[in-house]
Amino acid sequence: MMTNPFHFPLEQPTITLIIPIYNEREVLPLCLQRLAAVIEQLDIKTELLFVDDGSKDTSANYLLEQVWDQFSIRVIRLSRNFGKEAALTAGLDYARSDAVIILDADLQDPPELIPNMISQWRQGADVVLMQRRSRAGDSCFKRTTSHLFYRILKHLGRPEIPSDTGDFRLMSRLVVEALKKLPERNRFMKGLFAWVGMPTVILEYDRAPRAAGSSKWNYLGLLQLAVEGITSFSIAPLRYVAILGILSALIGGTFGLSIGLKALILGDPVRGYPSLISIITFLGGIQLFALGVVGEYVGKTYMETKQRPNYLVRDVLKIPAAIHRNGVIRVVEESHAQPR
Ligand code: UDP
Ligand code: MG
């Protein structure tokens, strides 16, 4: 592959690992250990950028006690829990390196794949996308619904979102800058990533089970994310409810005609009460459903017009790598600040 002129030569390339955390105290020690073992092998300056998404446990405090030789740590503390998508947005806004890698704290995205991702980037890829070959950690129901979701997205979505990919990926500075230009409040990250495009390499991997702690998602949250994913990138549902309306009108019309003809030709007395009720409820259901779909888009438009920031930062704390420490362990870099 051709060397990308935007990347190289870089005098001293740097990479940021963006890790959103929400109540991950249990898994953090293992997470840091596994990362340290991997980063030790890298010939690239590495920073861990944790976005503490309003954790209610001692995750952030634990991080502030950490001093490692292998990497420096920055912790962005958000003012409250904004959700993973907002946390990722914050991470991308604050990263300053030549490339970033997004990964989950729970080690479901194995850090051991990082060297391979970096080497793909060095060979010219702007995006190194990690595609799940298996999902050992997820229940059968989650696997099926997730599969279904990607199929629906594929059908509706423009641009196409590659199936079975999560947020685990490497992105070059070029891509990060492009993402930062997308102003929308509805941050369906996978959709935004796909919208940006750029030369992409897909690597397959086996998704591990969560190393410790518990998933922060419930099915309602995932359903919301799915609706968000579909409606923020496609207005096809609006078209589909219109088609549904036309179809039901056609069925209703044909039914009415057949009853009329039956009465005229066969003199059949029309005993219509049960069929009337079922048709009324059927149509009522379709109308409410259509209204709901339209409402979803109106609501989205309303939320966008408010122009509220996607997240608020409480403070940013920096813990330099031990070798660069110079006796200063904690520096409050900036506070109450938010770029853009
Ligand atoms: N996360 C977050 N904010 C939230 C929920 C989750 O920053 O509101 C982080 C979480 O700490 C983890 C990642 O997002 O690092 C993925 O979360 P989780 O493992 O719970 O999701 P799952 O893997 O079950 O989809
Ligand atoms: Mg997980």
Short mmCIF file of C-alpha atoms and ligand atoms in Angstrom, two decimals, residues 19-24 51 53 81-84 87 103-106 108 138 142 207 210 214-217 222, ligand 1:
data_model
loop_
_atom_site.label_atom_id
_atom_site.label_comp_id
_atom_site.label_asym_id
_atom_site.label_seq_id
_atom_site.Cartn_x
_atom_site.Cartn_y
_atom_site.Cartn_z
CA ILE A 19 -10.75 4.69 26.84
CA PRO A 20 -14.21 5.71 28.06
CA ILE A 21 -14.90 4.56 31.60
CA TYR A 22 -18.05 4.45 33.61
CA ASN A 23 -17.77 2.66 36.95
CA GLU A 24 -14.88 0.47 35.80
CA VAL A 51 -12.69 9.79 29.74
CA ASP A 53 -18.02 9.48 32.11
CA ASN A 81 -22.68 10.57 32.97
CA PHE A 82 -23.25 11.61 29.35
CA GLY A 83 -23.08 8.14 27.75
CA LYS A 84 -20.33 6.40 25.83
CA ALA A 87 -17.40 10.31 26.18
CA LEU A 103 -11.02 0.76 23.10
CA ASP A 104 -13.24 -0.34 25.94
CA ALA A 105 -11.88 -0.54 29.46
CA ASP A 106 -13.33 -4.00 30.04
CA GLN A 108 -13.40 -6.94 25.36
CA ASP A 138 -22.26 -11.87 24.49
CA LYS A 142 -27.59 -9.97 22.17
CA ARG A 207 -14.32 -10.45 20.92
CA ARG A 210 -15.78 -8.75 29.77
CA SER A 214 -20.64 -5.68 34.49
CA SER A 215 -21.96 -4.28 31.24
CA LYS A 216 -23.26 -0.74 31.46
CA TRP A 217 -25.89 -1.35 28.82
CA LEU A 222 -29.38 -0.73 23.31
N1 UDP B 1 -19.22 3.47 29.07
C1 UDP B 1 -19.19 4.85 29.23
N2 UDP B 1 -20.36 5.50 29.55
C2 UDP B 1 -21.55 4.85 29.70
C3 UDP B 1 -21.57 3.44 29.50
C4 UDP B 1 -20.39 2.79 29.18
O1 UDP B 1 -18.15 5.48 29.12
O2 UDP B 1 -22.55 5.50 29.99
C5 UDP B 1 -17.96 2.76 28.74
C6 UDP B 1 -17.65 1.58 29.64
O3 UDP B 1 -16.96 1.99 30.80
C7 UDP B 1 -16.79 0.70 28.75
C8 UDP B 1 -17.37 0.95 27.37
O4 UDP B 1 -18.09 2.18 27.46
O5 UDP B 1 -15.42 1.07 28.76
C9 UDP B 1 -18.28 -0.17 26.93
O6 UDP B 1 -19.26 -0.39 27.91
P1 UDP B 1 -19.80 -1.84 28.26
O7 UDP B 1 -18.66 -2.80 28.33
O8 UDP B 1 -20.64 -1.71 29.49
O9 UDP B 1 -20.70 -2.14 27.00
P2 UDP B 1 -20.84 -3.53 26.23
O10 UDP B 1 -19.44 -4.02 25.95
O11 UDP B 1 -21.56 -4.43 27.16
O12 UDP B 1 -21.60 -3.19 24.99
#
